């Protein structure tokens, strides 16, 4: 990794010694840290001890990722769960509430040497059976009981020339936590963001009441939705969007949208035959590789032992890794080559998934990109749809200028597109290609269908 | 094969329901054995909490457990998943609770016995400072999940996330359980 360290969304953990043929699992970074902390220390320990240990665990993990320690040696994982090499991680274990709360707060903070941005390779040991030149886990209990704060505990073990970097950037399209808690009575762009995100999340988690109106003003309905969200995700249900709540909303929203996006892409595949086409392997390319990658992407969203794969149409290393992982999970020889048996197993796993629980997708109600670039001078139905979407978005985001739905892409439409692109972090070209269309449609759907509620969902009044 | 959440309404734990759970349970013991004699169900002083948000605060010598069931690695909650919480003593299994998940995929919080919390604060302690439980989760159309050796500490809430995987096409009944075995914490070695 070059440049400033950032917090990855996921981490791939090898379940054994580096050279062993064990499986990998790919999990959310915060879930990984919670699992490690719950495996390495006791949840009954004083809070400052838990906090010091969490800083250490985060720093250690980020160091492995930032230095690409295993990947640069040709391995296909970021870290192992062997305690001889790295930290304990027990797949599928329970986690403890006191540890969960600390990790949700500290997951994007880490220790570094003064003058460096690199996350410290924070060595540690239990401190009773084993002593080491680093943090002693049992020692932190003693120090915390003596009144040491986490920073002083860390200085005790790692020296005075350390900093705690707080609020490292995370890997997401949404902005970072604004630095102050967002509460009842506040207003602004951050409030609109929370409102649209929570409304979209509530399509999957209907116990979260819909927020109406989405107007950037933090009222009672926003507070109720925040509280319910916090209850579901084991955060302190204050109704106040603090740092932990902000990032949890963003992470859950990002993950849910990605799944829905993937589900909607499947609609265009329904015409392609799922019969085994031909042997596919490293170096293959074309439409069948795309279909294969799509199946693997869906499977990877449901099986944590199958890593994510990009849908490129080119059968490269990512695809090989994903195929091998799939073959391992299903007891097939791990060749990385998709013969007829592997193809059929992949298809059956994929088909079983899409038959199971429908992915809640309000996005299915919006128009797909028409596959032509829309720019000034064009007149057609898609321009009219585009203008309708922008006009609707303008009602919540006044910085996106309003436009009449005439079907003609004139200077006003161009300005509206530019204002949208500026508002949502896209290149302000004034031209609508696939990326801009998808972004406009996505924001429109979050706003419009965020209001659609299930029968048993609050509030009880009709939303028009 | 879509799961039907609307069919089953919340109802008190009836004998018929418990018998059904016992039958399913007997067929799929994690150890692979099939029991002929019924599993002992201890007398309970208080009913298994069923109300949503029935939070029982942890107290001395007990902790709490809540189970969260989802699919799609957490993106989709599973409503009406069936959960059995039990404790294994040698060959005997004691069932402690039957639970179902709400529409957020969560069970109510249940209280479970645990050793005194002070044990885990002492580095020289040689007595196991936590209690171990087992969880069995089923949902029609998904592979059942077994969580063995789920630790519960006194005064602490444990959260068990269960991610369920849909069965492949044409598989009506699962051909296996997905088993997760908890491990003893590095900090603790039995006998010191």
XYZ file of C-alpha atoms in Angstrom:
656
model
C 0.000 0.000 0.000
C 1.310 3.421 -0.879
C 0.480 6.734 0.681
C -1.649 7.301 3.734
C -2.905 4.098 5.350
C -6.641 3.639 5.121
C -8.977 1.190 6.766
C -9.930 -1.602 4.361
C -13.519 -2.739 4.220
C -12.530 -6.408 4.352
C -9.571 -8.573 5.312
C -8.676 -12.072 4.093
C -7.521 -14.432 6.849
C -5.690 -17.699 6.254
C -6.875 -20.346 8.721
C -3.502 -21.915 9.443
C 0.274 -21.537 9.050
C 1.201 -19.420 6.033
C 2.390 -22.370 3.990
C -0.446 -24.686 4.969
C -3.187 -25.562 2.506
C -5.898 -24.237 4.812
C -8.843 -22.190 3.571
C -9.108 -18.430 3.652
C -12.079 -16.436 4.886
C -12.826 -12.869 3.842
C -14.573 -10.873 6.537
C -15.375 -7.272 7.396
C -12.397 -5.535 9.004
C -14.351 -4.478 12.104
C -15.754 -7.993 12.543
C -12.208 -9.360 12.259
C -10.947 -7.039 14.994
C -13.903 -7.903 17.248
C -13.224 -11.597 16.740
C -9.492 -11.268 17.475
C -10.062 -9.157 20.583
C -12.712 -11.601 21.844
C -10.252 -14.467 21.287
C -7.128 -12.793 22.676
C -8.356 -11.089 25.882
C -11.166 -11.384 28.433
C -14.239 -9.132 28.130
C -14.387 -8.617 31.889
C -11.156 -6.618 31.867
C -11.177 -2.890 32.689
C -12.115 -0.650 29.779
C -8.730 1.048 29.455
C -7.091 -2.352 29.188
C -9.519 -3.374 26.452
C -8.911 -0.096 24.613
C -5.128 -0.475 24.736
C -5.373 -4.029 23.411
C -7.705 -2.969 20.598
C -5.272 -0.229 19.465
C -2.576 -2.908 19.336
C -4.691 -5.410 17.429
C -5.787 -2.806 14.846
C -2.213 -1.578 14.386
C -0.865 -5.095 13.933
C -3.507 -5.963 11.328
C -3.061 -2.676 9.444
C 0.687 -3.217 9.401
C 0.270 -6.591 7.702
C -1.985 -4.975 5.120
C -0.001 -1.763 4.635
C 3.317 -3.595 4.192
C 1.602 -6.291 2.083
C 3.611 -8.714 4.206
C 1.995 -11.905 2.940
C 0.777 -10.721 -0.443
C 4.263 -9.604 -1.472
C 5.430 -13.160 -0.810
C 2.862 -14.463 -3.284
C 0.237 -15.544 -0.767
C -3.427 -14.801 -1.471
C -4.283 -13.565 2.024
C -3.558 -10.567 4.286
C -2.944 -12.332 7.616
C -3.131 -15.745 9.283
C -4.882 -16.921 12.427
C -1.878 -18.899 13.622
C -0.790 -17.486 16.970
C 2.794 -18.419 16.158
C 2.745 -15.969 13.266
C -0.105 -13.554 13.889
C -3.191 -13.204 16.112
C -5.903 -15.601 17.194
C -9.063 -15.513 15.059
C -11.741 -18.152 15.561
C -14.176 -18.343 12.613
C -17.831 -18.236 13.654
C -17.187 -17.412 17.307
C -19.372 -15.157 19.453
C -18.209 -11.638 20.305
C -18.613 -9.728 23.548
C -20.602 -6.511 23.851
C -17.960 -4.518 25.806
C -15.378 -5.417 23.169
C -17.788 -4.741 20.306
C -18.447 -1.207 21.544
C -14.755 -0.376 21.869
C -13.944 -1.746 18.416
C -16.798 0.185 16.777
C -15.213 3.320 18.210
C -11.511 2.564 17.621
C -11.458 0.523 14.409
C -9.985 3.427 12.437
C -7.343 4.453 14.954
C -3.835 2.997 15.108
C -0.405 3.410 16.682
C 2.550 4.764 14.735
C 6.075 5.950 15.453
C 6.328 9.714 15.532
C 7.292 11.006 12.116
C 5.822 8.000 10.318
C 2.387 7.110 9.046
C 3.051 3.376 8.927
C 0.914 1.413 11.403
C 3.180 0.087 14.143
C 3.979 -3.624 14.052
C 2.678 -3.832 17.614
C 4.034 -7.087 19.011
C 2.270 -8.482 22.078
C 2.084 -11.558 24.290
C 0.075 -12.750 27.249
C 2.652 -11.645 29.782
C 2.240 -14.591 32.101
C 3.479 -17.644 30.226
C 5.355 -15.624 27.623
C 7.157 -12.304 27.930
C 8.136 -10.247 24.949
C 9.448 -6.919 23.789
C 5.982 -5.491 23.393
C 2.647 -5.264 25.137
C 1.806 -7.702 27.921
C -1.893 -8.487 27.875
C -2.094 -9.268 31.596
C 0.144 -6.275 32.244
C -2.482 -3.955 30.756
C -4.947 -5.106 33.437
C -2.547 -4.133 36.201
C -1.753 -0.784 34.598
C -5.410 0.013 33.925
C -6.250 -0.779 37.542
C -3.498 1.625 38.580
C -5.216 4.372 36.628
C -3.171 4.375 33.407
C -5.050 5.664 30.362
C -4.677 3.714 27.083
C -2.077 6.076 25.573
C 0.118 5.758 28.670
C -0.255 1.965 28.682
C 0.973 1.936 25.083
C 3.873 4.269 25.844
C 4.828 1.992 28.742
C 5.347 -0.899 26.336
C 6.331 0.744 23.063
C 8.262 3.832 24.148
C 7.455 7.510 24.315
C 7.909 8.218 20.605
C 4.529 6.892 19.539
C 1.362 8.607 18.339
C -2.165 7.347 18.158
C -3.515 8.275 14.723
C -7.261 8.676 15.103
C -9.860 8.819 12.356
C -7.845 7.227 9.571
C -9.806 7.371 6.308
C -11.980 4.393 5.432
C -12.459 2.780 2.050
C -15.929 3.989 1.104
C -17.628 6.446 -1.213
C -19.299 8.248 1.666
C -17.650 11.087 3.580
C -15.822 10.651 6.885
C -17.464 11.327 10.206
C -17.869 15.112 10.478
C -16.141 15.174 13.855
C -19.086 16.135 16.042
C -22.102 14.019 16.985
C -25.254 14.731 14.960
C -28.338 15.146 17.092
C -31.965 16.212 17.228
C -32.448 19.757 15.977
C -29.428 19.854 13.648
C -29.749 20.233 9.903
C -27.648 20.052 6.755
C -26.129 17.729 4.185
C -24.934 15.225 6.775
C -28.472 14.868 8.079
C -29.819 14.271 4.533
C -27.155 11.635 4.084
C -28.113 9.825 7.280
C -31.789 9.995 6.357
C -31.366 8.525 2.871
C -28.963 5.857 4.096
C -31.259 4.725 6.897
C -34.302 4.663 4.602
C -32.425 2.423 2.203
C -31.199 0.133 5.005
C -34.771 -0.175 6.249
C -35.723 -1.881 2.979
C -33.650 -4.840 4.247
C -34.345 -4.287 7.957
C -38.007 -3.255 8.127
C -37.972 -2.785 11.892
C -36.255 0.543 11.222
C -39.064 3.081 10.811
C -39.064 5.169 7.637
C -37.925 8.756 7.946
C -40.280 11.270 6.424
C -39.717 13.884 5.139
C -36.149 13.523 3.924
C -35.384 17.200 4.249
C -32.038 17.390 5.987
C -33.641 18.355 9.302
C -33.021 15.977 12.229
C -36.499 15.571 13.729
C -38.278 12.947 15.793
C -38.694 10.465 12.946
C -34.956 10.620 12.221
C -34.157 10.109 15.889
C -36.443 7.059 16.093
C -34.823 5.498 13.060
C -31.345 6.101 14.469
C -32.311 4.508 17.802
C -33.732 1.408 16.155
C -30.639 1.105 13.949
C -28.438 1.342 17.037
C -30.460 -1.351 18.835
C -30.140 -3.753 15.933
C -26.395 -3.247 15.596
C -25.628 -3.368 19.324
C -24.687 0.287 19.644
C -25.793 2.450 22.551
C -29.351 3.472 21.498
C -29.064 7.192 22.192
C -30.579 8.464 18.956
C -27.387 10.499 18.529
C -25.200 9.811 15.499
C -21.755 9.571 17.077
C -18.686 8.258 15.294
C -19.505 4.566 15.856
C -23.043 5.035 14.551
C -21.934 7.132 11.567
C -19.493 4.511 10.300
C -21.836 1.616 11.020
C -24.555 3.311 8.917
C -22.109 3.832 6.071
C -20.735 0.295 6.148
C -24.141 -1.383 6.323
C -25.494 0.856 3.539
C -22.494 0.190 1.281
C -22.770 -3.555 1.748
C -26.540 -3.650 1.196
C -26.310 -1.492 -1.947
C -23.559 -3.650 -3.369
C -25.673 -6.763 -2.963
C -28.708 -5.085 -4.527
C -26.590 -3.816 -7.418
C -25.310 -7.334 -8.001
C -28.855 -8.713 -7.881
C -30.079 -6.216 -10.453
C -27.182 -7.059 -12.788
C -28.476 -10.609 -12.800
C -31.567 -9.502 -14.670
C -29.549 -8.989 -17.842
C -28.109 -12.503 -17.531
C -31.439 -14.305 -17.546
C -31.298 -14.682 -21.324
C -27.888 -16.346 -21.325
C -27.967 -20.120 -21.100
C -26.556 -21.616 -17.927
C -25.408 -24.770 -19.688
C -21.711 -25.562 -19.469
C -20.158 -23.677 -22.416
C -16.541 -24.902 -22.525
C -13.580 -25.335 -20.185
C -12.652 -21.948 -18.708
C -9.279 -21.282 -17.115
C -6.580 -18.700 -16.532
C -6.209 -16.713 -19.758
C -9.743 -17.354 -21.029
C -11.843 -14.329 -21.814
C -15.251 -13.379 -23.131
C -18.929 -13.537 -22.289
C -18.813 -16.939 -20.573
C -16.056 -15.714 -18.282
C -18.264 -12.747 -17.368
C -21.143 -15.057 -16.544
C -18.845 -17.290 -14.480
C -17.505 -14.268 -12.602
C -21.031 -13.072 -11.967
C -22.026 -16.417 -10.457
C -18.871 -16.379 -8.294
C -19.551 -12.796 -7.197
C -23.021 -13.767 -5.985
C -21.698 -16.901 -4.293
C -18.967 -14.835 -2.637
C -21.648 -12.569 -1.168
C -23.129 -15.527 0.704
C -20.122 -17.762 1.401
C -17.375 -16.092 3.426
C -14.915 -18.748 2.214
C -15.276 -17.654 -1.410
C -13.448 -14.351 -1.957
C -14.838 -11.454 -4.001
C -14.148 -11.331 -7.741
C -14.407 -8.475 -10.254
C -16.596 -9.025 -13.297
C -14.179 -8.177 -16.102
C -14.601 -10.930 -18.653
C -10.904 -11.778 -18.217
C -9.990 -14.961 -16.270
C -7.099 -13.679 -14.153
C -5.624 -14.431 -10.714
C -8.672 -13.170 -8.769
C -10.862 -15.572 -10.701
C -8.420 -18.447 -10.205
C -8.403 -17.823 -6.435
C -12.171 -17.652 -6.330
C -12.604 -20.865 -8.339
C -10.100 -22.706 -6.141
C -11.836 -21.517 -2.980
C -15.189 -22.641 -4.376
C -13.755 -26.034 -5.273
C -12.357 -26.381 -1.757
C -15.709 -25.547 -0.123
C -17.511 -28.050 -2.355
C -14.950 -30.835 -2.052
C -13.769 -30.650 -5.663
C -10.108 -30.880 -6.744
C -8.668 -27.381 -6.403
C -7.469 -26.917 -9.942
C -8.629 -23.353 -10.564
C -9.984 -24.662 -13.867
C -13.728 -24.643 -14.565
C -14.590 -27.983 -16.167
C -18.146 -29.238 -16.579
C -18.413 -30.578 -13.016
C -17.190 -27.350 -11.469
C -19.414 -25.235 -13.709
C -22.501 -27.245 -12.759
C -21.725 -27.057 -9.030
C -21.192 -23.307 -9.342
C -24.472 -22.890 -11.163
C -26.390 -25.005 -8.609
C -24.965 -23.019 -5.707
C -25.852 -19.758 -7.473
C -29.371 -20.905 -8.399
C -29.986 -22.065 -4.831
C -29.052 -18.609 -3.602
C -31.335 -16.662 -5.904
C -34.234 -18.984 -5.051
C -33.772 -18.557 -1.313
C -34.564 -15.099 0.010
C -35.228 -12.300 -2.440
C -32.727 -9.455 -2.133
C -34.765 -6.401 -1.085
C -34.153 -4.114 -4.059
C -36.116 -0.921 -4.421
C -33.598 -0.257 -7.203
C -35.501 -2.673 -9.438
C -38.042 0.087 -10.024
C -35.672 2.422 -11.840
C -34.588 2.685 -15.450
C -31.379 0.987 -16.531
C -28.646 2.901 -18.328
C -29.651 3.116 -21.990
C -26.114 2.339 -23.201
C -25.762 5.613 -25.035
C -23.961 8.646 -23.705
C -26.389 11.503 -23.088
C -25.041 14.981 -23.714
C -26.043 18.441 -24.859
C -28.082 18.529 -28.050
C -29.776 15.136 -27.691
C -33.557 14.731 -27.563
C -35.058 11.449 -26.409
C -37.071 9.603 -23.785
C -34.014 8.840 -21.659
C -33.188 12.525 -21.391
C -36.710 13.058 -20.108
C -36.274 10.300 -17.491
C -32.919 11.810 -16.519
C -34.530 15.221 -16.064
C -37.320 13.737 -13.921
C -34.763 12.071 -11.666
C -32.693 15.255 -11.316
C -35.779 17.333 -10.563
C -36.815 14.895 -7.833
C -33.322 14.890 -6.361
C -33.345 18.703 -6.340
C -36.148 18.630 -3.756
C -33.826 17.097 -1.149
C -30.524 18.423 -2.464
C -31.138 22.039 -3.518
C -27.512 22.278 -4.670
C -28.535 20.025 -7.550
C -30.280 22.511 -9.824
C -33.832 21.888 -10.955
C -34.665 21.169 -14.590
C -37.844 20.726 -16.657
C -38.572 17.279 -18.077
C -38.783 18.299 -21.746
C -36.723 15.470 -23.201
C -34.276 17.968 -24.727
C -30.744 18.044 -23.240
C -30.053 21.789 -23.237
C -27.763 24.085 -21.182
C -30.021 23.860 -18.099
C -29.830 20.105 -18.163
C -26.079 20.274 -18.564
C -25.817 22.574 -15.540
C -28.018 20.289 -13.523
C -25.851 17.299 -14.401
C -22.703 19.224 -13.438
C -24.244 20.284 -10.127
C -25.145 16.655 -9.431
C -21.644 15.478 -10.322
C -20.120 18.082 -8.006
C -22.502 17.220 -5.180
C -21.788 13.509 -5.391
C -18.053 13.487 -6.046
C -18.066 12.659 -9.760
C -16.094 14.274 -12.569
C -18.172 17.382 -13.475
C -18.192 16.730 -17.211
C -21.838 17.661 -17.813
C -22.133 14.437 -19.808
C -24.090 11.367 -18.686
C -22.312 8.078 -19.275
C -22.903 4.837 -17.324
C -21.259 5.942 -14.075
C -23.217 9.188 -13.832
C -26.471 7.558 -14.886
C -26.085 4.843 -12.245
C -25.282 7.414 -9.567
C -28.288 9.582 -10.461
C -30.592 6.545 -10.578
C -29.231 5.290 -7.266
C -29.769 8.574 -5.432
C -33.225 8.902 -7.001
C -34.197 5.406 -5.910
C -32.905 5.943 -2.366
C -35.063 9.046 -2.097
C -38.168 7.906 -3.924
C -38.399 4.290 -2.853
C -36.978 4.987 0.548
C -40.524 6.055 1.296
C -42.053 2.728 0.305
C -42.852 0.832 3.439
C -43.956 -2.688 4.323
C -47.440 -3.071 5.841
C -46.187 -3.601 9.378
C -43.634 -0.820 9.220
C -43.967 2.494 11.028
C -45.034 5.234 10.513
C -48.708 4.527 10.187
C -49.608 7.404 7.929
C -49.628 7.390 4.156
C -46.613 8.796 2.405
C -47.219 10.236 -1.024
C -37.666 -22.856 -2.524
C -38.608 -19.644 -0.796
C -38.837 -19.585 2.941
C -42.262 -18.662 4.313
C -42.031 -16.184 7.116
C -45.688 -15.350 7.127
C -46.882 -18.885 7.908
C -45.661 -19.170 11.480
C -47.012 -16.770 14.042
C -45.421 -16.261 17.425
C -46.980 -18.634 19.950
C -46.083 -19.999 23.350
C -43.640 -22.867 23.373
C -46.013 -25.811 23.146
C -45.264 -29.420 23.789
C -45.798 -30.198 20.092
C -43.218 -27.591 19.105
C -40.738 -28.935 21.609
C -41.330 -32.481 20.371
C -40.692 -31.329 16.801
C -37.470 -29.623 17.823
C -36.408 -32.758 19.688
C -37.060 -34.894 16.641
C -35.030 -32.631 14.352
C -32.388 -32.358 16.995
C -32.065 -36.107 17.432
C -31.585 -36.612 13.706
C -28.746 -34.201 13.409
C -26.589 -34.266 16.499
C -23.229 -32.629 15.754
C -21.436 -35.682 17.063
C -23.194 -37.786 14.417
C -24.717 -40.038 17.033
C -28.452 -40.654 17.248
C -29.898 -40.786 20.701
C -32.557 -43.295 21.663
C -33.342 -41.881 25.069
C -34.875 -38.433 25.291
C -32.646 -35.531 26.243
C -33.168 -34.199 29.735
C -34.977 -30.890 29.795
C -34.394 -29.232 33.146
C -37.210 -27.579 35.062
C -37.265 -23.842 34.547
C -38.327 -21.396 37.231
C -39.271 -18.802 34.675
C -40.579 -19.112 31.113
C -38.264 -18.659 28.153
C -38.646 -14.993 27.260
C -40.412 -14.510 23.960
C -41.247 -10.847 23.853
C -39.058 -8.753 21.623
C -36.700 -6.591 23.662
C -36.959 -8.886 26.696
C -33.587 -7.793 27.990
C -32.452 -9.448 31.199
C -29.601 -7.520 32.750
C -26.511 -9.621 33.506
C -25.973 -10.315 37.177
C -23.443 -12.034 39.366
C -22.630 -15.496 38.084
C -24.586 -15.129 34.896
C -24.103 -13.571 31.495
C -26.456 -13.043 28.603
C -26.580 -14.320 25.055
C -28.288 -12.956 21.984
C -28.239 -14.616 18.572
C -28.375 -12.737 15.261
C -29.264 -14.743 12.166
C -28.659 -13.427 8.672
C -27.842 -14.537 5.183
C -25.693 -12.812 2.537
C -22.908 -12.320 5.082
C -25.109 -10.028 7.181
C -26.951 -8.018 4.531
C -30.293 -9.802 4.881
C -31.800 -10.710 8.283
C -33.621 -14.041 8.619
C -37.003 -13.891 10.328
C -38.333 -17.011 12.115
C -35.091 -18.920 12.193
C -35.261 -21.624 14.882
C -32.567 -21.801 17.510
C -31.833 -24.315 20.239
C -29.435 -23.306 23.005
C -28.079 -26.247 24.948
C -25.270 -27.303 27.246
C -23.264 -30.439 26.716
C -22.122 -32.425 29.748
C -20.268 -35.434 28.402
C -22.829 -37.405 26.428
C -25.785 -35.563 27.887
C -27.310 -32.510 26.313
C -29.412 -30.149 28.405
C -31.668 -27.880 26.412
C -31.871 -24.394 27.876
C -33.929 -22.453 25.366
C -35.872 -22.599 22.125
C -35.821 -19.253 20.364
C -37.036 -17.730 17.131
C -35.696 -14.617 15.463
C -37.642 -11.412 14.894
C -37.744 -9.572 11.593
C -34.307 -8.100 12.312
C -32.974 -11.634 12.644
C -32.440 -11.266 16.390
C -33.545 -13.384 19.330
C -34.422 -11.951 22.714
C -31.523 -11.823 25.146
C -31.360 -14.870 27.425
C -29.599 -15.277 30.765
C -27.158 -18.141 31.191
C -25.111 -19.282 34.172
C -21.382 -18.493 34.263
C -18.560 -18.775 36.810
C -17.739 -15.723 38.948
C -16.257 -12.852 36.936
C -13.282 -12.435 39.286
C -11.723 -15.621 37.874
C -10.978 -13.905 34.575
C -9.263 -10.997 36.321
C -6.593 -13.154 37.939
C -3.631 -14.314 35.828
C -2.888 -17.172 38.237
C -6.399 -18.586 38.009
C -6.610 -22.261 37.017
C -10.392 -22.639 36.988
C -12.249 -22.146 33.700
C -13.496 -18.542 33.959
C -16.395 -18.874 31.518
C -19.230 -21.292 30.738
C -19.533 -23.052 27.373
C -22.795 -23.442 25.497
C -23.896 -24.824 22.149
C -26.260 -23.333 19.616
C -28.116 -25.071 16.787
C -29.853 -22.913 14.176
C -32.162 -24.040 11.391
C -34.151 -22.308 8.695
C -35.977 -24.000 5.839
C -33.927 -23.790 2.647
C -30.599 -23.188 4.400
C -27.799 -25.328 5.781
C -28.216 -25.727 9.558
C -25.483 -24.152 11.644
C -23.895 -25.562 14.787
C -21.871 -23.352 17.129
C -19.956 -25.403 19.695
C -18.205 -24.067 22.793
C -19.804 -20.635 22.828
C -18.262 -18.868 25.831
C -20.369 -16.806 28.233
C -18.714 -14.664 30.924
C -20.353 -13.410 34.095
C -21.784 -9.920 33.747
C -21.095 -9.794 29.993
C -23.403 -9.904 26.960
C -22.363 -12.337 24.256
C -23.497 -11.808 20.691
C -23.516 -14.852 18.407
C -23.842 -13.997 14.736
C -25.047 -16.878 12.600
C -24.691 -16.450 8.848
C -26.749 -18.994 6.944
C -26.059 -20.257 3.439
C -28.908 -21.204 1.064
C -29.015 -24.808 -0.111
C -27.917 -25.422 -3.709
C -30.626 -25.912 -6.313
C -32.611 -29.173 -6.089
C -31.356 -29.974 -2.575
C -34.560 -30.294 -0.518
C -32.909 -31.309 2.760
C -29.436 -30.286 3.812
C -26.778 -32.953 3.429
C -24.652 -31.561 6.240
C -24.503 -29.097 9.083
C -22.095 -26.203 9.040
C -20.139 -26.543 12.255
C -18.104 -23.889 14.056
C -16.023 -25.017 17.012
C -15.085 -22.438 19.592
C -11.569 -22.607 20.962
C -10.190 -22.127 24.411
C -8.797 -18.628 24.822
C -5.009 -18.423 24.664
C -5.036 -16.742 28.057
C -6.457 -19.801 29.776
C -4.873 -23.198 30.174
C -6.804 -25.720 32.247
C -4.897 -26.514 35.402
C -2.590 -23.513 34.926
